[in-house]
Coordinates of N, CA and C in Angstrom, one line a residue:
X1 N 0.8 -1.2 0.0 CA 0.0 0.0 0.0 C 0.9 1.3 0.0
X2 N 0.8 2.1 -0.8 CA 1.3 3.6 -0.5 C 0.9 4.6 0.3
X3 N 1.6 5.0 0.8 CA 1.2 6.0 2.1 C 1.3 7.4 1.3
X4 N 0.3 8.1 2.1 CA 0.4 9.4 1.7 C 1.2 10.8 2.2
X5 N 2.1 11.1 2.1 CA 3.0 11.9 2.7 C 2.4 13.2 3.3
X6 N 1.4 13.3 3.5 CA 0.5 14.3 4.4 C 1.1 16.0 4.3
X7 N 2.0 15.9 2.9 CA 2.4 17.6 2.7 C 4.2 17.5 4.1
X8 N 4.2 16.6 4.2 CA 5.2 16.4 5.0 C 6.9 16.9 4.5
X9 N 6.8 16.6 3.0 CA 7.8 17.8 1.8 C 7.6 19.1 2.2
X10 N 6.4 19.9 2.3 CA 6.4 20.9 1.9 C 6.8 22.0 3.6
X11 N 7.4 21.4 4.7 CA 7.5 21.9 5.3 C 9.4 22.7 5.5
X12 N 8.8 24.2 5.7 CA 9.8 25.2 5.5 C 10.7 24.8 7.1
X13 N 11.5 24.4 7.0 CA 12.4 24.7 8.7 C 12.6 25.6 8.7
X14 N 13.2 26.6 7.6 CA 14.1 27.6 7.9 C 13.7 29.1 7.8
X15 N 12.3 28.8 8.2 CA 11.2 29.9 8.2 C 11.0 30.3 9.8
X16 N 11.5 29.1 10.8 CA 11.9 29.1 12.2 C 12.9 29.4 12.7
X17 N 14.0 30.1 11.5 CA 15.3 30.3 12.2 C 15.5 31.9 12.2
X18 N 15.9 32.5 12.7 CA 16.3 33.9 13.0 C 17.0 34.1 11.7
X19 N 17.7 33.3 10.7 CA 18.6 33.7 10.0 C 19.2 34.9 9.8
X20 N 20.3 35.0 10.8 CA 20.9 35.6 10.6 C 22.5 34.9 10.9
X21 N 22.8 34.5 10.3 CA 23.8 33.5 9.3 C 25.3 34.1 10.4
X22 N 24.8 33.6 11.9 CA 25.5 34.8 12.6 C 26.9 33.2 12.8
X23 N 27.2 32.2 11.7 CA 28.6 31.3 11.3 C 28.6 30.8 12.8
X24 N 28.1 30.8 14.5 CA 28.5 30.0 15.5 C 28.0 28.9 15.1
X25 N 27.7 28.4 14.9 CA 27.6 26.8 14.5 C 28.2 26.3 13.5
X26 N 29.6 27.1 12.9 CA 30.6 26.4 12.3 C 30.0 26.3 10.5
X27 N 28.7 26.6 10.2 CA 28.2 26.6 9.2 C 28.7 28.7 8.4
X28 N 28.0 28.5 7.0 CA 28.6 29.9 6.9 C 26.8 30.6 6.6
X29 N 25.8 29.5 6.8 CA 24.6 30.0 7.0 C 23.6 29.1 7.6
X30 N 22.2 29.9 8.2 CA 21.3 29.0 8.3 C 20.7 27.7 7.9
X31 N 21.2 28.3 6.6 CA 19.9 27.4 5.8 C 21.3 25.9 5.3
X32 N 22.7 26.3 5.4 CA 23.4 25.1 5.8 C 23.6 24.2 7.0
X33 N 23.0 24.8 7.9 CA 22.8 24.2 9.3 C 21.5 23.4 9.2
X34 N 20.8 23.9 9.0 CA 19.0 23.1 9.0 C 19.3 22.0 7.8
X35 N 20.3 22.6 7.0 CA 20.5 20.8 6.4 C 21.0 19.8 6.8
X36 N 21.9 20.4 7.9 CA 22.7 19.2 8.7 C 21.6 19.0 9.4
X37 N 21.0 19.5 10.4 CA 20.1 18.9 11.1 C 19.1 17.8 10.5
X38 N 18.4 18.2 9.2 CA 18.3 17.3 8.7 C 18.6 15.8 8.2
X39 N 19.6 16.1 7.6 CA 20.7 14.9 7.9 C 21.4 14.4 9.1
X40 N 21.1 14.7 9.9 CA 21.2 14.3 11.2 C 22.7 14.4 12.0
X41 N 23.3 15.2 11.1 CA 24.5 15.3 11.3 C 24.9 16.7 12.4
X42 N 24.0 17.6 12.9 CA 24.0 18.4 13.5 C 22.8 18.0 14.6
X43 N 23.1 18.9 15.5 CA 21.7 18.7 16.9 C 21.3 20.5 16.9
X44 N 20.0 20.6 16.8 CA 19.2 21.8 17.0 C 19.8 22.7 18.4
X45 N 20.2 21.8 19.1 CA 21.3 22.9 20.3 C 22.4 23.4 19.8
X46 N 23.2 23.3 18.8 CA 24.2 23.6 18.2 C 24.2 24.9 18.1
X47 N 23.0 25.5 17.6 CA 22.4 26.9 17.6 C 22.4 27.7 18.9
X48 N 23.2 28.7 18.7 CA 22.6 29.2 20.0 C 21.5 30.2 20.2
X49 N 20.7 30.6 19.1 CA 19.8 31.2 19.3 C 18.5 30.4 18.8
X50 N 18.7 29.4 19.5 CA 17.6 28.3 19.7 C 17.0 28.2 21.0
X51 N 15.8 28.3 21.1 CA 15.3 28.3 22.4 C 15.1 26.3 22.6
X52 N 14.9 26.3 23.9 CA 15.0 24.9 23.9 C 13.5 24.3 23.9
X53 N 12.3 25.1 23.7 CA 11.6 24.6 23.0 C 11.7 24.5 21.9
X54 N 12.2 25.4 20.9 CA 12.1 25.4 19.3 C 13.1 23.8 19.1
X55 N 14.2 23.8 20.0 CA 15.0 22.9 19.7 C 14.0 21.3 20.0
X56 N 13.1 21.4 20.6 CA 12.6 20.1 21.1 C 11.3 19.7 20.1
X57 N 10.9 21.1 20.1 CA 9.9 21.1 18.4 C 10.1 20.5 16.7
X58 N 11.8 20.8 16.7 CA 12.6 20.4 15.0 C 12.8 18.6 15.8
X59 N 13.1 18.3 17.1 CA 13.8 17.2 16.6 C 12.1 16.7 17.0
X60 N 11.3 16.7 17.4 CA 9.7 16.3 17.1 C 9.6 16.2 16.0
X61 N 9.7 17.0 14.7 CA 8.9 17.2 13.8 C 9.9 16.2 12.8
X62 N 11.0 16.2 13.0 CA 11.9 15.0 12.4 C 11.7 13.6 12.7
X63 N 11.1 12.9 13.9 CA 11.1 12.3 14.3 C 9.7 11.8 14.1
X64 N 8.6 12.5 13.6 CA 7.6 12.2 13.8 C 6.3 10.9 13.2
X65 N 7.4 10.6 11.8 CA 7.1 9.9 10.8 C 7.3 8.4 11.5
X66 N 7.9 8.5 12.8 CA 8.0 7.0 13.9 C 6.6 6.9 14.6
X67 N 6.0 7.6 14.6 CA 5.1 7.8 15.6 C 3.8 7.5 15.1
X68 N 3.4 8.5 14.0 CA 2.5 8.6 12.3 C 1.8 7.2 12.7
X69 N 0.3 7.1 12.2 CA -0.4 6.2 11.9 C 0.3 5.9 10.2
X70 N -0.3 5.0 9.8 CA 0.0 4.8 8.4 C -1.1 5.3 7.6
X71 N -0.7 5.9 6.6 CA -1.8 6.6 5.7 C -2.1 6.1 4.3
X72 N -3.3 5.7 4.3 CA -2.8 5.3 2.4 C -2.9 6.8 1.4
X73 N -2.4 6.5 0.4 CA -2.2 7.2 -0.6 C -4.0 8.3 -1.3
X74 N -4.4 7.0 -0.9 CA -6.3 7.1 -2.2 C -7.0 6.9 -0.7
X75 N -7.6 7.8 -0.1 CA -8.4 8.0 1.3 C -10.1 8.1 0.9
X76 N -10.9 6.8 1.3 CA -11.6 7.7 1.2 C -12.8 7.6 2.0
X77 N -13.8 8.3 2.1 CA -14.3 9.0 3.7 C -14.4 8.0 4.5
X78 N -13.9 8.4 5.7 CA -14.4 7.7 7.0 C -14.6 8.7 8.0
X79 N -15.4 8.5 8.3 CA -15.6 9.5 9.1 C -15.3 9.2 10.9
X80 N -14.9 10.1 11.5 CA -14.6 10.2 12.9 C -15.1 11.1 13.9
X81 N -14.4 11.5 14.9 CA -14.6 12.3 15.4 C -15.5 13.6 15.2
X82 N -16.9 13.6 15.6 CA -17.1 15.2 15.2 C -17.4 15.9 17.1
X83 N -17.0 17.1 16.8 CA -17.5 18.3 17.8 C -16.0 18.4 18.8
X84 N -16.0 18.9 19.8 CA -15.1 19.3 20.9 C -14.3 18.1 21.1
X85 N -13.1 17.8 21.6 CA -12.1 17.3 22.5 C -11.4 18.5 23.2
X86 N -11.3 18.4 24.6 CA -10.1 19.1 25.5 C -9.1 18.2 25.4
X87 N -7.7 18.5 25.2 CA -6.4 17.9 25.8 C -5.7 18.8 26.8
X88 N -4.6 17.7 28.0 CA -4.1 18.2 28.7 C -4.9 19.3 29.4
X89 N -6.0 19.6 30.1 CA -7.2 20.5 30.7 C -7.2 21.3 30.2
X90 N -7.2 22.0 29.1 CA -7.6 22.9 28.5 C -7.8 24.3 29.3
X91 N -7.5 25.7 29.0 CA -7.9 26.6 29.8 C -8.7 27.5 29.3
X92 N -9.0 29.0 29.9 CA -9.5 29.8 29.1 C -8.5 30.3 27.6
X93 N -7.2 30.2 28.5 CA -6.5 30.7 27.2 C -5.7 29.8 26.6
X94 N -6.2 28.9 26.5 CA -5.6 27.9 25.5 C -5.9 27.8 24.1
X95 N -5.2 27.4 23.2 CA -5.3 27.7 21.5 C -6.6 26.4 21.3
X96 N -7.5 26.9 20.2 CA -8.2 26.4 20.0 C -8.0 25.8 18.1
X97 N -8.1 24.4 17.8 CA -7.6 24.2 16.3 C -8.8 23.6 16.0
X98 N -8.6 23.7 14.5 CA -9.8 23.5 13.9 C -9.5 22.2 12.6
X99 N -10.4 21.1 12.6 CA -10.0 20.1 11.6 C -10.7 19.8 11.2
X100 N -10.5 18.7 10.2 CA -11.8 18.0 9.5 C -12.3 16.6 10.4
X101 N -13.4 15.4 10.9 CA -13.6 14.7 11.2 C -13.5 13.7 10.3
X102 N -12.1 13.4 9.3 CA -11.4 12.1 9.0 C -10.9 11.3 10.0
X103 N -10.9 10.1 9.9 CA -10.7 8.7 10.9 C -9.0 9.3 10.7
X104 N -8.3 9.6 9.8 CA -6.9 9.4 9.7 C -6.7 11.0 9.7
X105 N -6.9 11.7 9.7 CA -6.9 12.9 10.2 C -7.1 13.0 11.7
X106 N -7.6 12.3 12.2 CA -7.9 12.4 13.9 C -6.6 11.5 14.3
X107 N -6.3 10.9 13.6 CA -5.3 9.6 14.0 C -3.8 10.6 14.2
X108 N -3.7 11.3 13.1 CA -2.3 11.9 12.8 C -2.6 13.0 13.8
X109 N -3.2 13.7 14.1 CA -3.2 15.2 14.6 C -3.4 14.9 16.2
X110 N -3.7 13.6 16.8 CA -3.6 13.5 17.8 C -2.4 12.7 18.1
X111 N -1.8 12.4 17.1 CA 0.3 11.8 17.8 C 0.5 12.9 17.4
X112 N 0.5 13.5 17.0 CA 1.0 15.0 16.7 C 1.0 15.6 18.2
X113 N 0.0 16.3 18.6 CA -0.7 17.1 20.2 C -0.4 16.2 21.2
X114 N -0.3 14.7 21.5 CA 0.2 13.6 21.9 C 1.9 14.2 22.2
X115 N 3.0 15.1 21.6 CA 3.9 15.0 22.1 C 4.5 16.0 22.6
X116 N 3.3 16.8 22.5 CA 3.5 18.2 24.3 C 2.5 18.1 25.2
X117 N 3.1 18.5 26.5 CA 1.8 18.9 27.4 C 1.0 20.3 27.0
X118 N 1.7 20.8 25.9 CA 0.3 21.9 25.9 C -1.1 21.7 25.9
X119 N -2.0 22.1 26.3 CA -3.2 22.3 26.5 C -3.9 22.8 25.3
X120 N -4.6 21.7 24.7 CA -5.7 22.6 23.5 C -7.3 22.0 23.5
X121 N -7.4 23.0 22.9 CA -9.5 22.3 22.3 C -9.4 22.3 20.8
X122 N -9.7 21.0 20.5 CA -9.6 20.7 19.2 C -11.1 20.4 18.7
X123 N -11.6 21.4 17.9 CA -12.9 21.5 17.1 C -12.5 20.4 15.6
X124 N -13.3 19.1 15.4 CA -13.7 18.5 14.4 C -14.6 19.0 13.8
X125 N -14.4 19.4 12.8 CA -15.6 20.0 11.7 C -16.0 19.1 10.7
X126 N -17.8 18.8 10.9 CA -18.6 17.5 9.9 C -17.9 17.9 8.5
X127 N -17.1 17.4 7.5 CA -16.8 17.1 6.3 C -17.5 15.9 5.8
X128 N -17.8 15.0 6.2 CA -18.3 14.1 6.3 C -17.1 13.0 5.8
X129 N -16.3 13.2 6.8 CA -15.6 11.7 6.6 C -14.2 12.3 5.4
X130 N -14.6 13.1 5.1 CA -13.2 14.0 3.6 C -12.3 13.9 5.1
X131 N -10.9 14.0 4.6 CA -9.8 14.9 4.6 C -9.9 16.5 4.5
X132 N -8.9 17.0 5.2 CA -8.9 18.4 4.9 C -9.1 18.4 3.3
X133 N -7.8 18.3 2.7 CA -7.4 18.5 1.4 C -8.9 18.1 0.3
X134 N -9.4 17.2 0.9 CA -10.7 16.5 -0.2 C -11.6 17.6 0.5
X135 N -11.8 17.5 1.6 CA -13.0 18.6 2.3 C -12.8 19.8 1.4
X136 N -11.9 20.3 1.1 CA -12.0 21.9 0.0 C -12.3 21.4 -1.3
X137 N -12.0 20.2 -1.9 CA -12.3 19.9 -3.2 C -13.6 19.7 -3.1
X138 N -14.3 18.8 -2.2 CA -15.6 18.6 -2.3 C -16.5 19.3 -1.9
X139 N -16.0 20.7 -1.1 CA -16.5 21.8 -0.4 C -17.7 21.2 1.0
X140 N -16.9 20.4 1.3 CA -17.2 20.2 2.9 C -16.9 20.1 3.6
X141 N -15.4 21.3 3.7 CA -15.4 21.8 4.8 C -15.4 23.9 3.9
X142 N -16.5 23.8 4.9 CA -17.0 25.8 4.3 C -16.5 25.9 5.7
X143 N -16.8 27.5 5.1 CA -16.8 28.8 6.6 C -18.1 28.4 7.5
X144 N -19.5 27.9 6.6 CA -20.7 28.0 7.1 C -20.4 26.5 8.4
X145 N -19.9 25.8 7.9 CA -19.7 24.5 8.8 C -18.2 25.0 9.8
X146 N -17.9 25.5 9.8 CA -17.2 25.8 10.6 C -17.7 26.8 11.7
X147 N -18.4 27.9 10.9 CA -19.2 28.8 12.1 C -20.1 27.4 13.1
X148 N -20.8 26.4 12.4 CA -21.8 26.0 13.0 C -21.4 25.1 14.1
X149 N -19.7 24.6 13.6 CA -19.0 23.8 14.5 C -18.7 24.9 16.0
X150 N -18.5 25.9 15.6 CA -18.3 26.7 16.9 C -19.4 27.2 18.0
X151 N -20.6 27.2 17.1 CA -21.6 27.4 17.9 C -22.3 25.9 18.1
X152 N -22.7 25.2 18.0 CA -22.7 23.7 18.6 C -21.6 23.0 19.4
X153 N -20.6 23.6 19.8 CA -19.3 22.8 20.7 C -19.4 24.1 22.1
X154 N -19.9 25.4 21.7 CA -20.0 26.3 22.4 C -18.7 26.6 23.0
X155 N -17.9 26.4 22.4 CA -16.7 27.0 22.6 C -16.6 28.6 22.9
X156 N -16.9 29.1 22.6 CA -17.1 30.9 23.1 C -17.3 30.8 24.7
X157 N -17.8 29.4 25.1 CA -17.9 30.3 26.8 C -17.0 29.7 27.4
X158 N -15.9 28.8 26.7 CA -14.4 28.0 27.3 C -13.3 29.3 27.2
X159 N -13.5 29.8 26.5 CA -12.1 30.7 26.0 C -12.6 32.4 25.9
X160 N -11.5 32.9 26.6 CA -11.3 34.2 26.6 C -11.1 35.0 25.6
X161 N -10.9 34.8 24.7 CA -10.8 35.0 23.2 C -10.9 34.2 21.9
X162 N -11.6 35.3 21.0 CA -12.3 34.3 19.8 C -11.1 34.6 19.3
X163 N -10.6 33.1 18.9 CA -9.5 32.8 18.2 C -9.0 31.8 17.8
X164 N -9.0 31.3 16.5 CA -8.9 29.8 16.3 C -7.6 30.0 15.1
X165 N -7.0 28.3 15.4 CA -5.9 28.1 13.9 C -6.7 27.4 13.2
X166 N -6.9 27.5 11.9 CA -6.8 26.7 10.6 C -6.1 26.3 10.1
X167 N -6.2 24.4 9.4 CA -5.1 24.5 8.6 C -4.6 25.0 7.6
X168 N -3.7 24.8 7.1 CA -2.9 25.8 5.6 C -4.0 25.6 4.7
X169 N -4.2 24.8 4.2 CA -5.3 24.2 3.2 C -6.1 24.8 3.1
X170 N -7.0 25.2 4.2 CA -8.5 25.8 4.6 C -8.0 27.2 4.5
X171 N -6.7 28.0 4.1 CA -6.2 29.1 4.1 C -7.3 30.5 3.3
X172 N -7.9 29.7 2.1 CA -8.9 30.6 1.5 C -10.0 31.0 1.9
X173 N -10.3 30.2 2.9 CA -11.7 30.7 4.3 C -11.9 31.4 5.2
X174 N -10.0 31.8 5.4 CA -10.0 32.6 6.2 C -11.2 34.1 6.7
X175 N -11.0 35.0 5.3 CA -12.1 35.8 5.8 C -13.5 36.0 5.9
X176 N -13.8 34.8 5.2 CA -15.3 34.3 5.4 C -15.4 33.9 6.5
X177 N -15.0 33.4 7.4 CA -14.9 32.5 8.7 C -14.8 33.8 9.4
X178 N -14.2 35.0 9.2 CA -14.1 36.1 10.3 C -15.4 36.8 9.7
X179 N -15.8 37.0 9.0 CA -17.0 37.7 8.3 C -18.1 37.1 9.0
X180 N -18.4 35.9 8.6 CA -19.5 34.9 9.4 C -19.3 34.8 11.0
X181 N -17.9 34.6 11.7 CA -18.5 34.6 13.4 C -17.6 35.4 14.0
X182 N -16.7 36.7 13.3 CA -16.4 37.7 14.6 C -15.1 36.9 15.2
X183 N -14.8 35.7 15.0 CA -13.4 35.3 15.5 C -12.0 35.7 14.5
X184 N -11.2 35.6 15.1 CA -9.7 35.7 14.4 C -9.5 34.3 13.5
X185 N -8.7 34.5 12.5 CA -8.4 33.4 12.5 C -7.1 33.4 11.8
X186 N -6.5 32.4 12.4 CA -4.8 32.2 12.1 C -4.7 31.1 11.1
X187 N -4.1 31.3 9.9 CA -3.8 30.3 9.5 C -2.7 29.4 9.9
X188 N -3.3 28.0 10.3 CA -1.5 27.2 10.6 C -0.9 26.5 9.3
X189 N 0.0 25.5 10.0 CA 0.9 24.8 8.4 C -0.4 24.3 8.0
X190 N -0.1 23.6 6.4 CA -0.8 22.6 5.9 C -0.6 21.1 6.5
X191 N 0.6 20.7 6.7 CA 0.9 20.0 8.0 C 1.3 19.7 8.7
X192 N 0.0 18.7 9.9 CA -0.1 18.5 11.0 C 1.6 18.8 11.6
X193 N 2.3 18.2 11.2 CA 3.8 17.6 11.7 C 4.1 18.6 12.0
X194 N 4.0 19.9 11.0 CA 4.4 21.5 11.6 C 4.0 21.9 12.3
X195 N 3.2 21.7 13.1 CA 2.8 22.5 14.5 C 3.6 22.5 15.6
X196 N 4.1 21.5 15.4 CA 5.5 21.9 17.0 C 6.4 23.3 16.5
X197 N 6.5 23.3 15.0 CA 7.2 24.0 14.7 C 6.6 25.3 15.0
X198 N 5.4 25.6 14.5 CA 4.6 26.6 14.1 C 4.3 27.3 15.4
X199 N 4.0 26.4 16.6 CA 4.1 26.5 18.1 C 4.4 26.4 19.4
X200 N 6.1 26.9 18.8 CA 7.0 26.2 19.0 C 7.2 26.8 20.6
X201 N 6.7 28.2 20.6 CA 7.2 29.0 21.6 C 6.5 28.0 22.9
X202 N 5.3 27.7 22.9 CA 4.9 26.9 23.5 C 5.1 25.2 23.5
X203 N 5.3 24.7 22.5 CA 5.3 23.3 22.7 C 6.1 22.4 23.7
X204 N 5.7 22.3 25.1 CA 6.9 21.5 26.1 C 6.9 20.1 26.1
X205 N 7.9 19.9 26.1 CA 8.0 18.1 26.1 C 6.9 17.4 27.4
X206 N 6.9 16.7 27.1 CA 6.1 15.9 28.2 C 7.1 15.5 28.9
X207 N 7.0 15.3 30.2 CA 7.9 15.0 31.4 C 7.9 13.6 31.4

């Protein structure tokens, strides 16, 4: 069976680095260091203007394809999860994400959230069983089902601010989704795997 690489190519490291090619890591730039790291021939502490979450975020996000449910290549609907999950207690001001209710979409995005203790509320939005990526082709995942996911999970009386991530994918909803419910909305990576990166300031290892 072929697995589907979940946009796992298209993720930028070196959009996380300060670049400023300041040579202490023996490289004569960034974007030569993030290739050792990828090759494994460097450690993300080598950097010294690495915070040691960002540093525990890159070697997550490298590492993460161990973890990965297996995906096939040709998906097609199953549906999962719909409405609210809290992780790790959730607070008022905890980030709130927003996904499709694919069976392998819920699989991947929770080893993903699985390898911090951060705290989130993860809104499943009925696509009916699509993927993100097929949910915009088949146009089920709209702004309208996303408004309706917010008001059915009642998330507005969990959180102190209206404010949700989307994925990259769902990027052209953006201001329809603010138009229709008055929330912000951030786009995150296309993907999942980038979120340690993307969240990085926050993302802490589990103890």
């Amino acid at each position: 069976m072929k697995s589907a690489d979940l946009y796992f190519d298209e993720i930028n490291f070196l959009r996380y680095f300060n670049k400023t090619d300041c040579v202490q890591c023996g490289f004569s730039s960034c974007e030569e260091f993030i290739e050792a790291i990828i090759s494994n021939t460097k450690r993300p502490e080598e950097c010294p203007s690495i915070s040691k979450n960002k540093a525990y975020a890159i070697k997550t996000v490298q590492n993460i394809r161990e973890i990965w449910p297996e995906v096939p290549l040709l998906v097609h609907p199953r549906p999962g999860l719909t409405g609210l999950i809290e992780l790790n207690n959730p607070r008022a001001d905890s980030i709130v994400l927003i996904t499709g209710n694919n069976e392998y979409t819920e699989q991947v995005l929770l080893s993903v959230l699985g390898t911090t203790i951060c705290p989130f509320f993860v809104i499943f939005v009925n696509t009916e069983g699509n993927t993100v990526d097929m949910a915009m082709i088949y146009q089920t995942m709209t702004a309208e089902r996303i408004l309706k996911a917010l008001e059915e999970t009642r998330i507005e009386e969990k959180v102190n601010k209206r404010e949700i991530i989307i994925p990259g994918l769902v990027a052209s909803l953006k201001e329809r989704i603010e138009k229709l419910s008055g929330w912000r909305v951030i786009v995150g990576p296309k993907c999942a795997a980038e979120l340690p990166l993307f969240l990085s300031g926050i993302w802490i290892p589990p103890e």
